[in-house]
Coordinates of C-alpha atoms in Angstrom, one line a residue:
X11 CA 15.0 -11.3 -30.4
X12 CA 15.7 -10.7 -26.9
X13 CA 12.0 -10.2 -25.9
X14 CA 11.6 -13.9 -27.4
X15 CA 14.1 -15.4 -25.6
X16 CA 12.8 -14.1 -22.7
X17 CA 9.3 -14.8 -23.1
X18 CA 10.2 -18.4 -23.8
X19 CA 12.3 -18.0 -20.4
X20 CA 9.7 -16.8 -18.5
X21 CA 7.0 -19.3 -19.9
X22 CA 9.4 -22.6 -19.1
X23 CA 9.9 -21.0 -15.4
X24 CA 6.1 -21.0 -15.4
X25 CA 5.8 -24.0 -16.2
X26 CA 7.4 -25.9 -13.9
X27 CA 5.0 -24.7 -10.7
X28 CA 2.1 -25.2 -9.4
X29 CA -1.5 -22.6 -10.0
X30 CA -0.9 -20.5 -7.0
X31 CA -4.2 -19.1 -5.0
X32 CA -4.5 -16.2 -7.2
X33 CA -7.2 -14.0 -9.3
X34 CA -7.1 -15.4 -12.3
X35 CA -4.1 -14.8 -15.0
X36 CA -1.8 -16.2 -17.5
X37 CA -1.2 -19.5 -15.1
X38 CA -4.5 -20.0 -14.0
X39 CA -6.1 -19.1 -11.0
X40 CA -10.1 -17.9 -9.8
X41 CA -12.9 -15.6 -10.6
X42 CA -15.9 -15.2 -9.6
X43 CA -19.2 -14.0 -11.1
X44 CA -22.3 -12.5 -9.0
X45 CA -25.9 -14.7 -10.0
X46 CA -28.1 -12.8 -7.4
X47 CA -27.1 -10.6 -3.8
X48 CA -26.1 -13.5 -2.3
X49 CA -25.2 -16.0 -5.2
X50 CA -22.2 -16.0 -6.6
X51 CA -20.1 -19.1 -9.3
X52 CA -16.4 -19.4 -8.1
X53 CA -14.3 -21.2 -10.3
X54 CA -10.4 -21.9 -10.4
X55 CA -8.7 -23.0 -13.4
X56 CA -5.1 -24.6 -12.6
X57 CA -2.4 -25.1 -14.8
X58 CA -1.0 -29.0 -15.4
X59 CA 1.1 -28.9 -12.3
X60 CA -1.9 -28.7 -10.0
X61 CA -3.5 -31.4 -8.5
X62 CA -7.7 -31.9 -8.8
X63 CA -7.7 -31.8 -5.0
X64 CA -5.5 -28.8 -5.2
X65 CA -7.7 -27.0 -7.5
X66 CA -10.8 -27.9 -5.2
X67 CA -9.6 -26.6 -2.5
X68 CA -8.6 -23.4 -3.9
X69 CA -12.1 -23.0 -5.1
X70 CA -13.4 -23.6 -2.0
X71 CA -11.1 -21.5 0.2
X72 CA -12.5 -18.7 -2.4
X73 CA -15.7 -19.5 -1.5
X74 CA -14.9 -18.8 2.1
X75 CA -12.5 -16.0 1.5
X76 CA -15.3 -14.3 -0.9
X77 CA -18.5 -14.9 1.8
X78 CA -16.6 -13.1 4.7
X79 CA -15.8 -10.3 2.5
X80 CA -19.2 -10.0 1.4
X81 CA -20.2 -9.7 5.2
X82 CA -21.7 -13.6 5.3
X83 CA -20.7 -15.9 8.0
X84 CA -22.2 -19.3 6.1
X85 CA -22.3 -20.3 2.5
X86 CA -24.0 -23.3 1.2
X87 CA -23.2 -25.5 -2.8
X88 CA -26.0 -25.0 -4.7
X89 CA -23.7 -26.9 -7.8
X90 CA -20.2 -27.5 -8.2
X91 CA -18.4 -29.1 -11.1
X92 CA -14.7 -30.2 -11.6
X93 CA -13.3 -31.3 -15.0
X94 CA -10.0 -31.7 -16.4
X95 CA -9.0 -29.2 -20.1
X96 CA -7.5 -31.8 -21.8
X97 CA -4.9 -30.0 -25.3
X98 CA -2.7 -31.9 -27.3
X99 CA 0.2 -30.0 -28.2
X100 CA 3.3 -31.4 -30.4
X101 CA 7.3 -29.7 -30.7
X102 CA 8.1 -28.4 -34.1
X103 CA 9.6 -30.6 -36.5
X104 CA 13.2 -29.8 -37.7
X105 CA 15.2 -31.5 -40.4
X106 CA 19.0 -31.0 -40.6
X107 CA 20.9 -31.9 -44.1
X108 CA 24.4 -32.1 -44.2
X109 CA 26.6 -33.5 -47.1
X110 CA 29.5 -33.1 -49.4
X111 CA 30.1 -33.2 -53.0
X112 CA 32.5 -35.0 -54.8
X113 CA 35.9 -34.5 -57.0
X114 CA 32.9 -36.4 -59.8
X115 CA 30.2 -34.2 -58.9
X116 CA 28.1 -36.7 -57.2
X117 CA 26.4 -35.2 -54.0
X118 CA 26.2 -37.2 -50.8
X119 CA 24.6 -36.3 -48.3
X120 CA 22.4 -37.2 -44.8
X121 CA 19.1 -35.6 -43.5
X122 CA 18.0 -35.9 -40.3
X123 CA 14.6 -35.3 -38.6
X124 CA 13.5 -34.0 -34.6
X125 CA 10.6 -33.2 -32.9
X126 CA 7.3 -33.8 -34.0
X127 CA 6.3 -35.6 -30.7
X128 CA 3.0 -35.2 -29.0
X129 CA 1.9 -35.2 -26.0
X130 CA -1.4 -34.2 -23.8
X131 CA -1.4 -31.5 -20.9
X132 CA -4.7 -32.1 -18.7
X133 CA -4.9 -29.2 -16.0
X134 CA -7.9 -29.0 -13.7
X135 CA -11.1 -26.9 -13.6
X136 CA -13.4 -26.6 -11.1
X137 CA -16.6 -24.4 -10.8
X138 CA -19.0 -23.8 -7.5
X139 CA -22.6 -22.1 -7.2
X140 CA -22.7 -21.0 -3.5
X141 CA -25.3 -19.1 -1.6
X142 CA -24.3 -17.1 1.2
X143 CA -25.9 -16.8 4.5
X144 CA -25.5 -14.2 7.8
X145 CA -26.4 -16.7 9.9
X146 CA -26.4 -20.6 10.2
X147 CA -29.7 -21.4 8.4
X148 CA -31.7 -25.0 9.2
X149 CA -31.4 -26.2 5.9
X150 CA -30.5 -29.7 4.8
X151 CA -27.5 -30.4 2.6
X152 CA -23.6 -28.6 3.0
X153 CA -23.4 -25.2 4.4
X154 CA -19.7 -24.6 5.7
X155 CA -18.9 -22.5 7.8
X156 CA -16.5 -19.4 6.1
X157 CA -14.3 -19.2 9.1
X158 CA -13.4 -22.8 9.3
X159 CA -13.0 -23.5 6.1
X160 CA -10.2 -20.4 5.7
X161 CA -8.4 -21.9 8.7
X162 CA -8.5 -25.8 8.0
X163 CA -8.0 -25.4 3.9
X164 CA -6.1 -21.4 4.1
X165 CA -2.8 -22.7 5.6
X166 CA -2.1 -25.2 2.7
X167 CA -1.9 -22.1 0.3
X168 CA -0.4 -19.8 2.6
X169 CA -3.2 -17.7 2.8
X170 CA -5.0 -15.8 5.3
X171 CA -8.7 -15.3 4.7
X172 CA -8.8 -11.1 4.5
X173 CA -5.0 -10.9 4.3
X174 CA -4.6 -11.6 0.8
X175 CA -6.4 -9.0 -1.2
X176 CA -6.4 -10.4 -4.7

């Protein structure tokens, strides 16, 4: 009973914050899968108390953090894709009776009914194909910088591209 009680503790702590910029886990967090040597897909799954922008962000600073330690100095989108995992949850339903019987026999009695509600938790998801580059290539379209992007987006998360071994 006690592991319960605390596992239903923990969970309603949990709850209450924010995806951190973390490998991925029970709350949410990123991965990252390796498409070729210098293509990888970085995703970041949040939980319902992160923001789109939030999650974004995160993706991105991965991105950064994951094409300096890779030895690249440039990474360019090939795809990205943010959605929101939309579930539809609803609290047990509990019905209380309570009555009395009479001196006669007759029964009396009052039953009352809670929970049952519903209600939708959306959490973001977001997913980028990058290709990484050594140096600055003369292509058309987004290529970021690693370095800037850990220093403008890194500070937000309290995170320090290299630091933060995850």
């Amino acid at each position: 009973m006690f592991k319960v009680i605390a596992a239903v503790a923990v969970s309603i702590a949990l709850a209450g914050c924010a995806t951190p910029y973390q490998k991925r886990g029970l709350t949410g967090g990123f991965s990252e899968t390796q498409l070729a040597e210098n293509v990888w897909r970085v995703s970041f799954i949040g939980n319902d108390h992160t923001s789109t922008t939030s999650a974004q962000d995160m993706a991105l600073l991965r991105c950064a953090e994951l094409t300096k330690e890779k030895g690249y100095k440039y990474f360019g989108l090939l795809g990205g894709e943010t959605d929101k995992n939309v579930q539809l949850f609803s609290t047990p339903t509990t019905t209380t009776t309570t009555g009395y019987v009479s001196s006669s026999g007759l029964y009396t009695g009052t039953s009352n009914t809670y929970g049952g509600h519903m209600f939708f938790v959306s959490s973001p998801t977001t997913s980028n194909t990058i290709i990484m580059f050594r140096e600055k290539p003369e292509a058309k379209g987004m290529v970021f910088d690693a370095s800037f992007v850990c220093e403008s987006i890194g500070p937000r998360f309290d995170v320090k591209c290299g630091a933060n071994k995850q």
